[in-house]
Short mmCIF file of C-alpha atoms and ligand atoms in Angstrom, two decimals:
data_model
loop_
_atom_site.label_atom_id
_atom_site.label_comp_id
_atom_site.label_asym_id
_atom_site.label_seq_id
_atom_site.Cartn_x
_atom_site.Cartn_y
_atom_site.Cartn_z
CA MET A 3 -40.46 -3.81 12.99
CA LEU A 4 -37.21 -5.64 13.39
CA LYS A 5 -36.23 -8.30 10.92
CA THR A 6 -34.85 -11.51 12.30
CA THR A 7 -31.36 -10.72 11.13
CA ASP A 8 -31.47 -7.43 12.85
CA MET A 9 -32.71 -9.11 15.96
CA LEU A 10 -29.87 -11.51 15.78
CA LEU A 11 -27.30 -8.82 15.36
CA LEU A 12 -28.83 -6.95 18.28
CA LEU A 13 -28.72 -10.05 20.34
CA ILE A 14 -25.13 -10.70 19.55
CA CYS A 15 -24.26 -7.11 20.48
CA LEU A 16 -25.99 -7.61 23.84
CA VAL A 17 -24.63 -11.11 24.54
CA GLY A 18 -21.10 -9.98 24.71
CA THR A 19 -17.88 -9.16 23.04
CA SER A 20 -15.85 -12.34 23.42
CA ASP A 21 -14.64 -13.93 20.25
CA SER A 22 -14.29 -17.52 21.31
CA LEU A 23 -15.42 -20.43 19.25
CA TYR A 24 -16.36 -23.94 20.13
CA LYS A 25 -14.00 -26.61 18.77
CA GLN A 26 -15.20 -30.17 18.79
CA TRP A 27 -12.87 -33.19 18.56
CA ILE A 28 -14.24 -35.51 15.78
CA PRO A 29 -12.91 -38.99 16.37
CA ASP A 30 -14.23 -41.16 19.21
CA THR A 31 -13.47 -44.50 20.79
CA ASN A 32 -17.08 -45.60 20.98
CA TYR A 33 -17.94 -49.23 20.75
CA GLU A 34 -20.96 -48.48 18.44
CA ASN A 35 -18.92 -46.49 15.91
CA LYS A 36 -18.16 -48.96 13.14
CA THR A 37 -15.19 -46.93 11.98
CA ASN A 38 -13.45 -48.04 15.10
CA TRP A 39 -13.46 -51.71 14.10
CA ASP A 40 -11.10 -53.29 11.55
CA LYS A 41 -14.01 -55.02 9.79
CA GLU A 42 -15.82 -51.63 9.58
CA SER A 43 -18.82 -53.08 11.42
CA VAL A 44 -19.72 -53.42 15.11
CA PRO A 45 -19.12 -56.98 16.28
CA CYS A 46 -22.18 -59.13 17.14
CA GLY A 47 -22.95 -62.33 19.05
CA ASN A 48 -20.81 -64.82 17.14
CA ASP A 49 -17.73 -62.59 16.98
CA ILE A 50 -14.58 -62.58 19.00
CA VAL A 51 -13.83 -59.05 20.07
CA GLN A 52 -10.17 -58.17 20.44
CA PHE A 53 -8.59 -55.04 21.86
CA PRO A 54 -4.89 -54.33 21.25
CA VAL A 55 -3.06 -55.88 24.17
CA GLN A 56 -0.60 -53.10 24.90
CA ARG A 57 -2.80 -50.25 24.08
CA LYS A 58 -4.48 -48.02 26.56
CA VAL A 59 -7.99 -47.24 25.61
CA SER A 60 -11.17 -45.85 27.10
CA VAL A 61 -14.25 -47.16 25.32
CA PHE A 62 -17.69 -45.71 25.55
CA VAL A 63 -20.48 -48.28 25.33
CA GLU A 64 -23.96 -46.98 24.67
CA THR A 65 -26.11 -50.07 24.61
CA THR A 66 -25.93 -53.84 25.24
CA HIS A 67 -23.94 -56.05 23.07
CA ALA A 68 -23.69 -59.78 22.58
CA VAL A 69 -20.28 -61.24 22.10
CA GLN A 70 -18.74 -64.65 21.78
CA GLU A 71 -15.51 -63.88 23.47
CA MET A 72 -13.63 -60.71 24.44
CA ARG A 73 -9.92 -60.20 24.76
CA LEU A 74 -9.12 -57.08 26.79
CA PRO A 75 -6.12 -54.81 26.80
CA VAL A 76 -3.63 -54.69 29.76
CA ASP A 77 -4.85 -51.15 30.63
CA GLY A 78 -8.22 -49.82 29.58
CA GLU A 79 -11.81 -49.10 30.63
CA PHE A 80 -15.34 -49.33 29.37
CA ILE A 81 -17.52 -46.35 30.18
CA LEU A 82 -21.01 -47.94 30.24
CA ASN A 83 -23.98 -45.80 29.44
CA SER A 84 -26.89 -46.53 31.80
CA GLY A 85 -28.33 -49.85 30.61
CA ALA A 86 -25.33 -50.72 28.54
CA GLY A 87 -23.36 -53.96 28.94
CA PHE A 88 -22.27 -57.22 27.37
CA TYR A 89 -23.71 -60.68 27.33
CA VAL A 90 -22.72 -63.94 25.90
CA VAL A 91 -25.11 -65.85 23.68
CA SER A 92 -25.25 -69.59 24.14
CA GLY A 93 -25.05 -71.30 20.77
CA GLN A 94 -25.41 -69.17 17.60
CA ASP A 95 -26.62 -65.63 17.41
CA PRO A 96 -29.08 -65.89 14.50
CA GLY A 97 -28.86 -62.21 13.61
CA CYS A 98 -25.11 -62.42 13.21
CA GLY A 99 -23.10 -64.07 10.38
CA ALA A 100 -20.35 -66.54 10.83
CA GLY A 101 -18.20 -65.56 13.77
CA VAL A 102 -15.07 -63.54 13.02
CA THR A 103 -12.41 -61.99 15.05
CA THR A 104 -12.96 -58.24 15.08
CA LYS A 105 -10.20 -55.92 16.28
CA PHE A 106 -10.74 -52.49 17.79
CA LYS A 107 -8.63 -50.00 15.81
CA ASP A 108 -5.72 -48.17 17.30
CA SER A 109 -6.34 -44.53 18.15
CA GLU A 110 -2.86 -43.91 19.61
CA SER A 111 -1.62 -41.64 16.94
CA LEU A 112 -4.53 -39.15 16.72
CA GLN A 113 -2.97 -35.74 17.47
CA TRP A 114 -4.48 -32.70 19.07
CA LEU A 115 -2.55 -30.61 16.52
CA ASN A 116 -4.19 -32.27 13.48
CA PRO A 117 -6.50 -29.63 12.05
CA ALA A 118 -8.58 -32.33 10.23
CA LEU A 119 -9.73 -33.82 13.51
CA TRP A 120 -11.54 -30.68 14.75
CA GLN A 121 -14.72 -28.86 13.72
CA GLY A 122 -15.56 -25.34 14.88
CA SER A 123 -18.68 -23.38 15.48
CA ALA A 124 -19.69 -20.05 16.89
CA THR A 125 -22.15 -21.56 19.35
CA LEU A 126 -22.95 -24.92 20.95
CA ASP A 127 -26.21 -24.93 19.00
CA ASP A 128 -24.43 -24.64 15.66
CA LEU A 129 -22.05 -27.43 16.74
CA GLN A 130 -25.10 -29.68 17.32
CA ARG A 131 -26.76 -28.66 14.15
CA GLY A 132 -23.62 -29.14 12.08
CA ASN A 133 -23.13 -25.54 11.14
CA PHE A 134 -19.35 -25.51 11.11
CA LEU A 135 -17.07 -22.68 10.41
CA PHE A 136 -14.25 -22.74 8.01
CA SER A 137 -10.83 -21.78 9.51
CA VAL A 138 -7.24 -21.54 8.42
CA HIS A 139 -5.42 -24.72 9.57
CA GLU A 140 -3.84 -23.03 12.63
CA GLU A 141 -7.21 -22.03 13.90
CA SER A 142 -8.97 -25.30 13.17
CA VAL A 143 -7.06 -26.56 16.22
CA PRO A 144 -8.43 -25.03 19.42
CA CYS A 145 -7.11 -21.50 20.08
CA GLN A 146 -6.24 -20.28 23.55
CA TYR A 147 -9.66 -18.57 24.03
CA ASP A 148 -11.76 -21.45 22.69
CA ASP A 149 -14.14 -23.87 24.43
CA VAL A 150 -13.03 -27.40 23.61
CA VAL A 151 -15.83 -30.05 23.27
CA PHE A 152 -15.52 -33.79 23.32
CA LYS A 153 -18.92 -35.22 22.36
CA ALA A 154 -21.10 -35.87 25.37
CA SER A 155 -21.80 -39.60 24.88
CA SER A 156 -18.41 -40.66 23.77
CA SER A 157 -14.91 -41.37 24.86
CA PHE A 158 -11.70 -40.68 22.91
CA ARG A 159 -7.94 -40.85 22.98
CA VAL A 160 -5.89 -37.78 22.03
CA ASP A 161 -2.09 -37.25 21.79
CA THR A 162 -1.53 -33.79 23.21
CA SER A 163 2.06 -33.33 22.28
CA THR A 164 3.00 -29.91 21.18
CA SER A 165 6.14 -27.75 21.14
CA GLN A 166 4.96 -26.05 24.41
CA SER A 167 4.62 -27.65 27.88
CA SER A 168 0.94 -26.66 28.07
CA ILE A 169 -2.07 -26.17 25.85
CA PRO A 170 -4.07 -23.33 27.33
CA VAL A 171 -7.86 -23.19 26.44
CA LYS A 172 -10.86 -21.56 27.98
CA SER A 173 -12.80 -24.71 28.90
CA VAL A 174 -12.97 -28.44 28.09
CA SER A 175 -16.11 -30.53 28.01
CA VAL A 176 -15.72 -34.24 28.56
CA LEU A 177 -18.62 -36.73 28.83
CA GLY A 178 -21.08 -33.86 29.08
CA LYS A 179 -19.27 -32.09 31.97
CA LYS A 180 -17.74 -28.73 31.30
CA TYR A 181 -14.42 -27.97 33.08
CA GLU A 182 -13.60 -24.32 33.52
CA SER A 183 -11.49 -24.35 36.62
CA THR A 184 -7.82 -25.27 36.38
CA SER A 185 -7.68 -27.38 39.54
CA GLU A 186 -10.86 -29.33 38.69
CA PHE A 187 -9.58 -30.27 35.28
CA THR A 188 -6.12 -31.15 36.53
CA GLN A 189 -7.85 -33.51 38.92
CA TYR A 190 -9.81 -35.00 36.02
CA LEU A 191 -6.63 -35.47 33.98
CA SER A 192 -5.12 -37.53 36.72
CA SER A 193 -8.17 -39.72 37.04
CA ARG A 194 -8.27 -43.12 35.33
CA SER A 195 -10.39 -41.83 32.51
CA GLY A 196 -8.33 -38.64 32.11
CA ARG A 197 -5.09 -40.65 31.80
CA LEU A 198 -6.61 -42.91 29.19
CA GLN A 199 -8.07 -40.12 27.16
CA PHE A 200 -5.29 -37.61 27.13
CA HIS A 201 -1.66 -38.64 26.59
CA GLY A 202 1.40 -36.89 25.25
CA SER A 203 3.99 -34.36 26.33
CA SER A 204 1.82 -31.31 26.84
CA ALA A 205 -0.86 -30.78 29.39
CA VAL A 206 -4.18 -29.28 28.52
CA THR A 207 -5.04 -26.45 30.91
CA VAL A 208 -8.42 -24.85 31.20
CA GLY A 209 -9.36 -21.52 32.78
CA ASN A 210 -7.62 -19.29 30.25
CA GLN A 211 -9.34 -15.93 30.35
CA GLU A 212 -11.63 -14.79 27.64
CA CYS A 213 -10.46 -12.67 24.81
CA GLY A 214 -11.42 -9.22 26.11
CA ASP A 215 -10.94 -7.48 22.81
CA PRO A 216 -14.10 -7.05 20.77
CA SER A 217 -12.01 -6.83 17.60
CA GLY A 218 -10.73 -10.38 18.32
CA CYS A 219 -7.57 -11.98 19.60
CA ALA A 220 -4.80 -13.85 17.93
CA CYS A 221 -5.32 -17.59 18.02
CA GLY A 222 -1.91 -18.32 19.54
CA ASN A 223 -1.17 -21.43 17.55
CA SER A 224 1.56 -19.97 15.33
CA VAL A 225 4.18 -21.52 17.70
CA ASN A 226 2.95 -24.90 16.49
CA HIS A 227 2.59 -24.05 12.88
CA LYS A 228 5.10 -26.62 11.74
CA ARG A 229 3.52 -29.53 13.69
CA ILE A 230 0.01 -28.48 12.64
CA CYS A 231 1.00 -28.48 9.01
CA SER A 232 2.90 -31.73 9.19
CA THR A 233 -0.34 -33.65 9.03
CA VAL A 234 -1.77 -31.56 6.18
CA GLN A 235 -1.56 -32.54 2.58
CA CYS A 236 -2.04 -29.77 0.11
CA ALA A 237 -4.11 -30.30 -3.04
CA SER A 238 -2.79 -29.29 -6.38
CA LEU A 239 -4.32 -26.08 -7.53
CA GLY A 240 -5.71 -24.83 -10.82
CA CYS A 241 -5.73 -21.11 -10.43
CA LYS A 242 -3.32 -18.55 -11.80
CA LYS A 243 -1.96 -17.03 -8.64
CA PRO A 244 -2.69 -19.18 -5.61
CA LEU A 245 -2.82 -17.22 -2.32
CA LEU A 246 -1.28 -18.25 0.99
CA PRO A 247 -3.39 -17.02 3.91
CA VAL A 248 -1.63 -16.32 7.19
CA GLY A 249 -2.02 -19.40 9.40
CA HIS A 250 -2.85 -21.69 6.62
CA CYS A 251 -0.65 -24.64 5.55
CA CYS A 252 -1.58 -24.65 1.92
CA GLU A 253 -2.02 -22.11 -0.84
CA VAL A 254 -5.70 -21.67 -1.97
CA CYS A 255 -7.69 -20.59 -4.97
CA GLY A 256 -10.06 -17.85 -3.98
CA ALA A 257 -9.69 -14.42 -2.42
CA ILE A 258 -8.32 -12.85 0.71
CA VAL A 259 -9.98 -9.63 2.00
CA THR A 260 -7.85 -7.58 4.42
CA ILE A 261 -9.73 -5.31 6.80
CA HIS A 262 -8.15 -2.48 8.80
CA PHE A 263 -10.15 -1.51 11.72
CA ALA A 264 -10.52 1.15 14.42
CA THR A 265 -12.15 1.11 17.83
CA GLY A 266 -15.79 0.03 17.56
CA PHE A 267 -15.00 -2.92 15.30
CA ASN A 268 -16.49 -6.14 16.63
CA LEU A 269 -15.27 -9.35 14.97
CA GLN A 270 -18.16 -11.60 16.04
CA THR A 271 -20.80 -9.06 14.95
CA TYR A 272 -18.98 -8.57 11.65
CA ARG A 273 -18.79 -12.38 11.07
CA GLN A 274 -22.59 -12.55 11.57
CA ARG A 275 -23.14 -9.60 9.24
CA ILE A 276 -21.19 -11.19 6.42
CA HIS A 277 -23.11 -14.37 7.06
CA HIS A 278 -26.52 -12.70 6.89
CA LEU A 279 -25.76 -10.29 4.10
CA PHE A 280 -23.94 -12.65 1.66
CA LEU A 281 -23.30 -16.27 2.69
CA VAL A 282 -27.04 -17.09 2.76
CA LEU A 283 -27.36 -16.10 -0.86
CA PRO A 284 -27.79 -19.07 -3.24
CA LYS A 285 -24.94 -17.94 -5.44
CA TYR A 286 -22.47 -18.23 -2.58
CA LYS A 287 -23.61 -21.67 -1.55
CA SER A 288 -20.30 -23.29 -2.27
CA ILE A 289 -18.30 -20.57 -0.55
CA GLN A 290 -16.15 -21.28 2.62
CA LEU A 291 -15.23 -18.16 4.51
CA GLY A 292 -12.89 -17.89 7.48
CA MET A 293 -12.41 -14.71 9.37
CA SER A 294 -9.79 -13.95 12.04
CA LYS A 295 -7.51 -11.40 13.52
CA ILE A 296 -3.92 -11.88 12.48
CA PHE A 297 -0.73 -9.97 13.22
CA LYS A 298 0.96 -9.42 10.01
CA SER A 299 4.64 -8.59 10.19
CA GLN A 300 5.36 -5.28 8.57
CA GLN A 301 8.28 -5.11 6.15
CA LEU A 302 9.95 -2.08 4.72
CA MET A 303 10.91 -2.43 1.11
CA GLY A 304 9.83 -6.06 1.42
CA ILE A 305 12.87 -7.04 3.50
CA ILE A 306 13.39 -5.14 6.72
CA PRO A 307 10.91 -6.33 9.38
CA PHE A 308 9.67 -3.73 11.90
CA GLY A 309 7.01 -5.15 14.23
CA THR A 310 3.52 -6.31 13.54
CA SER A 311 0.17 -4.73 12.94
CA PRO A 312 -3.25 -6.32 13.62
CA GLU A 313 -5.75 -6.78 10.85
CA ILE A 314 -8.71 -8.93 9.97
CA GLN A 315 -8.02 -11.61 7.39
CA VAL A 316 -11.08 -12.92 5.51
CA VAL A 317 -10.20 -16.07 3.59
CA ILE A 318 -12.68 -16.99 0.91
CA VAL A 319 -12.47 -20.22 -1.04
CA ASP A 320 -14.97 -22.02 -3.27
CA GLU A 321 -15.12 -25.03 -5.48
CA GLU A 322 -14.94 -23.17 -8.72
CA LYS A 323 -11.32 -22.02 -8.95
CA GLY A 324 -12.12 -18.88 -6.91
CA ILE A 325 -14.50 -17.20 -9.29
CA GLN A 326 -17.31 -17.00 -6.76
CA SER A 327 -14.86 -15.95 -4.14
CA GLU A 328 -13.79 -12.96 -6.10
CA GLY A 329 -17.37 -11.84 -6.55
CA LEU A 330 -17.96 -12.14 -2.73
CA ALA A 331 -14.66 -10.30 -2.08
CA ARG A 332 -15.93 -7.39 -4.16
CA ASP A 333 -19.28 -7.44 -2.38
CA ILE A 334 -17.54 -7.33 1.03
CA LEU A 335 -15.34 -4.52 -0.12
CA LYS A 336 -18.43 -2.52 -1.32
CA ASP A 337 -20.07 -3.09 1.93
CA ALA A 338 -17.04 -2.08 3.87
CA ARG A 339 -16.56 1.09 1.94
CA SER A 340 -20.22 2.24 2.13
CA ASN A 341 -21.07 1.02 5.63
CA GLY A 342 -17.52 0.88 7.11
CA SER A 343 -17.73 3.92 9.25
CA SER A 344 -20.53 2.47 11.39
CA LEU A 345 -18.75 -0.86 11.61
CA GLY A 346 -15.37 0.49 12.72
CA ILE A 347 -13.69 -0.44 9.44
CA THR A 348 -11.13 2.12 8.16
CA GLU A 349 -9.88 0.39 5.08
CA ALA A 350 -10.43 -2.80 3.13
CA GLU A 351 -8.63 -4.39 0.20
CA PHE A 352 -8.63 -7.84 -1.52
CA GLN A 353 -6.42 -10.11 -3.46
CA ALA A 354 -7.78 -12.83 -5.68
CA SER A 355 -6.12 -15.92 -7.09
CA SER A 356 -7.10 -14.79 -10.64
CA GLY A 357 -4.51 -12.03 -10.19
CA ASN A 358 -7.08 -9.38 -9.74
CA SER A 359 -6.96 -7.20 -6.63
CA SER A 360 -8.71 -4.09 -5.28
CA ASP A 361 -7.72 -0.77 -6.87
CA GLN A 362 -4.03 -0.19 -7.10
CA THR A 363 -4.06 3.42 -5.82
CA GLY A 364 -4.12 2.45 -2.16
CA GLY A 365 -1.19 0.17 -2.87
CA SER A 366 0.90 2.78 -4.51
CA ALA A 367 0.32 5.23 -1.67
CA GLY A 368 1.62 2.51 0.65
CA MET A 369 4.57 2.01 -1.62
CA VAL A 370 5.49 5.70 -1.37
CA VAL A 371 5.35 5.64 2.38
CA GLY A 372 7.22 2.33 2.39
CA THR A 373 9.94 3.74 0.22
CA VAL A 374 10.38 6.86 2.32
CA PHE A 375 10.63 4.67 5.40
CA GLY A 376 12.93 2.37 3.65
CA VAL A 377 15.35 5.20 2.71
CA LEU A 378 15.18 6.43 6.33
CA ILE A 379 16.03 2.95 7.61
CA GLY A 380 18.80 2.60 5.11
CA ILE A 381 20.29 5.86 6.27
CA SER A 382 20.11 4.80 9.88
CA ILE A 383 21.76 1.52 9.09
CA ILE A 384 24.61 3.32 7.52
CA ILE A 385 24.85 5.69 10.44
CA THR A 386 24.92 2.72 12.80
CA LEU A 387 27.58 1.03 10.68
CA VAL A 388 29.71 4.11 10.86
CA PHE A 389 29.03 4.37 14.59
CA LEU A 390 30.17 0.81 15.12
CA ILE A 391 33.34 1.33 13.07
CA ARG A 392 34.02 4.45 15.14
CA ARG A 393 33.66 2.54 18.31
CA GLY A 394 35.99 -0.21 17.04
CA VAL A 395 33.37 -2.94 16.89
CA ILE A 396 33.87 -3.36 13.15
CA GLN A 397 37.52 -2.86 12.31
CA MET A 398 39.49 -3.21 9.19
CA PRO A 399 42.86 -4.85 9.68
CA SER A 400 45.37 -2.00 9.94
CA SER A 401 47.95 -3.93 8.03
CA LEU A 402 45.77 -3.94 4.96
CA PRO A 403 47.80 -1.73 2.70
CA SER A 404 45.27 -1.54 -0.09
CA LEU A 405 42.79 0.55 1.91
CA PRO A 406 42.48 3.81 0.01
CA SER A 407 42.73 6.86 2.18
CA LEU A 408 41.29 10.05 0.92
CA PRO A 409 42.99 12.74 2.79
CA SER A 410 42.17 15.36 0.24
CA LEU A 411 38.41 15.00 0.76
CA PRO A 412 36.62 16.24 3.88
CA SER A 413 35.56 13.10 5.56
CA LEU A 414 34.12 12.02 8.89
CA SER A 415 37.59 11.38 10.23
CA SER A 416 38.37 15.01 9.94
CA PHE A 417 35.63 15.75 12.47
CA ARG A 418 36.97 13.29 14.82
CA ARG A 419 38.57 14.85 17.91
CA SER A 420 42.31 14.43 17.76
CA ARG A 421 42.17 13.30 21.42
CA ASP A 422 40.63 10.15 20.20
CA VAL A 423 43.60 9.27 18.12
CA GLU A 424 46.16 10.26 20.81
CA ASP A 425 44.45 7.87 23.27
CA LEU A 426 45.41 5.09 21.09
CA ASN A 427 49.02 6.02 20.78
CA GLY A 428 49.15 7.18 17.31
CA PRO A 429 47.11 7.14 14.15
CA ILE A 430 45.60 3.72 13.99
CA ASP A 431 43.37 3.17 11.07
CA HIS A 432 39.92 2.58 12.60
CA GLY A 433 38.20 1.65 9.41
CA TYR A 434 37.16 2.91 6.10
CA ASP A 435 35.51 6.11 5.34
CA ASN A 436 32.02 5.91 4.00
CA PRO A 437 31.85 7.94 0.91
CA ILE A 438 28.13 8.72 1.50
CA PHE A 439 29.06 10.74 4.50
CA ASP A 440 31.86 12.55 2.75
CA LYS A 441 29.54 15.48 2.39
CA PRO A 442 30.19 17.41 5.63
CA ASN A 443 26.86 19.14 5.66
CA LEU A 444 24.95 15.91 5.84
CA MET A 445 25.58 15.11 9.51
CA PRO A 446 27.14 18.07 11.14
CA GLU A 447 26.34 17.14 14.72
CA ALA A 448 27.43 13.51 14.46
CA PRO A 449 31.08 13.75 15.50
CA GLY A 450 30.45 15.42 18.89
CA LEU A 451 27.80 12.91 19.60
CA TYR A 452 30.01 9.94 19.00
CA ALA A 453 33.11 11.43 20.56
CA THR A 454 31.57 11.62 23.99
CA GLU A 455 30.34 8.10 23.80
CA THR A 456 33.69 6.84 22.53
CA LYS A 457 35.29 8.20 25.66
CA ASN A 458 33.27 5.75 27.83
CA SER A 459 33.73 2.70 25.70
CA ILE A 460 37.47 2.55 25.28
CA SER A 461 39.83 1.93 28.13
CA MET A 462 43.56 1.37 28.28
CA THR A 463 45.29 -1.27 30.32
CA GLN A 464 48.76 -2.68 30.30
CA SER A 465 47.81 -5.48 28.10
CA GLY A 466 46.20 -3.44 25.42
CA VAL A 467 43.18 -1.55 24.30
CA HIS A 468 39.73 -2.75 25.31
CA PHE A 469 36.58 -1.93 23.64
CA VAL A 470 33.08 -2.20 25.01
CA ASN A 471 31.20 -4.01 22.32
CA PRO A 472 27.96 -2.13 21.81
CA VAL A 473 26.37 -5.25 20.28
CA TYR A 474 26.28 -6.72 23.76
CA ASP A 475 25.18 -3.55 25.38
CA ASP A 476 21.65 -3.89 26.73
CA ASN A 477 20.71 -0.43 25.63
CA GLU A 478 21.55 -1.03 22.01
CA THR A 479 19.10 -1.99 19.33
CA ASP A 480 19.26 -5.61 18.28
CA PHE A 481 20.14 -5.46 14.68
CA ASN A 482 19.04 -9.02 14.01
CA ALA A 483 15.52 -8.39 15.17
C1 NAG B 22 -17.44 -42.33 14.10
O1 NAG B 22 -16.09 -41.98 13.94
C2 NAG B 22 -15.79 -41.22 12.86
C3 NAG B 22 -14.27 -41.02 12.68
O2 NAG B 22 -13.70 -40.99 13.89
C4 NAG B 22 -16.57 -39.87 12.91
O3 NAG B 22 -16.30 -39.08 11.86
C5 NAG B 22 -17.99 -40.10 13.14
O4 NAG B 22 -18.73 -38.89 13.34
C6 NAG B 22 -18.30 -41.10 14.22
N1 NAG B 22 -19.68 -41.48 14.18
C7 NAG B 22 -20.63 -41.10 15.03
C8 NAG B 22 -21.98 -41.57 14.89
O5 NAG B 22 -20.33 -40.42 16.02
C1 NAG B 23 -10.70 -9.70 -12.98
O1 NAG B 23 -11.01 -8.38 -13.26
C2 NAG B 23 -11.46 -8.11 -14.57
C3 NAG B 23 -11.71 -6.67 -14.74
O2 NAG B 23 -12.15 -6.05 -13.52
C4 NAG B 23 -12.80 -8.90 -14.78
O3 NAG B 23 -13.27 -8.67 -16.10
C5 NAG B 23 -12.55 -10.36 -14.51
O4 NAG B 23 -13.76 -11.09 -14.70
C6 NAG B 23 -11.98 -10.59 -13.18
N1 NAG B 23 -11.63 -12.00 -13.02
C7 NAG B 23 -12.38 -12.74 -12.22
C8 NAG B 23 -11.90 -14.19 -12.13
O5 NAG B 23 -13.40 -12.38 -11.65
C1 NAG B 24 -24.84 -1.39 3.72
O1 NAG B 24 -25.52 -2.16 4.77
C2 NAG B 24 -26.90 -2.44 4.49
C3 NAG B 24 -27.51 -3.14 5.65
O2 NAG B 24 -27.06 -2.68 6.87
C4 NAG B 24 -26.96 -3.27 3.20
O3 NAG B 24 -28.32 -3.51 2.87
C5 NAG B 24 -26.27 -2.60 2.09
O4 NAG B 24 -26.21 -3.44 0.98
C6 NAG B 24 -24.83 -2.27 2.50
N1 NAG B 24 -24.11 -1.61 1.39
C7 NAG B 24 -23.39 -2.30 0.48
C8 NAG B 24 -22.76 -1.43 -0.52
O5 NAG B 24 -23.23 -3.45 0.54
#
């Protein structure tokens, strides 16, 4: 007989592979929400209701309200629920205190890129039940594959300014209607409500395709990292070695598990697995766990970047200085190592803010590989440098008298074809000799290789010698990359 968790896992496997989440905008501009009023209460029959004159606002009204007087903005709208409306009481409203002037708060500055204003869930059901997921700050804001939800019976105003011209998402739900087609949503944006609800320099565009990769997709919000973090205030931490998760604005106390995967890994299934195996346990009640695919930039010897590699980052934080997190990290690692082959996990490691981490052996193996690569890269940089010197890109001033020449030692210059020198009308000093290459057996084939290329890159004219600068040659590697 199948247990419910197995059923759930099975169901998830059948439902699909997409790894999109639902992200719901928290604030609203509802008449009934007392946080929207400066007196922190909804105005009643003796009150004067005032909307900021110059502000644009779309207000959702759910029921009927008595007012004494209402001052409206220049541009705005009420979205009335069926049966909702306003009426004026003659005389005093007995259920209402002495009349006051109550102002509707300004919602102008609420930004799309503020991670505190969103909550995320794996399903719409979870969203309604309040089962929210923890995410790093970048992914609290809707990712390019996410479904964006504005609460059904509510209106809002959001500043959609970002560093890009558009904000791509999968779908947007407004007032209970889900927009999945680009043209339909563009039409909504240009409607009266659309213009009052969305403002700012970037346009939200729906219809972005699903993430087709079962192992997950990158969120795509790194380009806005600075803006996202500008609204975040980091708490001071009490742990020994705080960790900075990729995509997060602040360091955290807790643990980060890094998972390397192969084909067959399914992020959504794995997220559910961790939930059912561990997060439901009472001892992990205070745990917050966020799981996402990230592209970590690879560095050789800690400095030289060479591309990125995808991995799964599991961020675990708790309210107890990361002690529970470390326990969970160890549990996840155990599970990954014993059950990993059926999950598509090839390797897992963790780092905790206590300074503990998974066994060091894996790390040192990586170090060896890194060092070997580092040495190789170092050698190729030197080769490139010599190459550039040979081609005249890097040139030492020939008038410098202090340059030591080492004619007695066999150096690269002795491999240089004499034609090269004759072309330039005499022995011009092209640079310095690199002593590392003064061992002739190290690079025996180098001179021939460079000599032929040199022929194409130097030309003589009346006015002087011209060099083709390989730095601007399309075929060359970009050394700043
Ligand atoms: C009222 O607004 C606040 C902040 O914008 C929000 O957190 C809260 O959920 C809203 N209340 C309701 C009942 O929607
Ligand atoms: C760190 O590791 C040591 C040894 O494995 C263990 O005794 C200690 O409790 C760990 N620290 C935390 C915070 O779990
Ligand atoms: C391996 O997976 C099973 C469930 O599929 C689980 O009960 C078991 O605890 C896992 N192994 C470890 C070491 O966590």
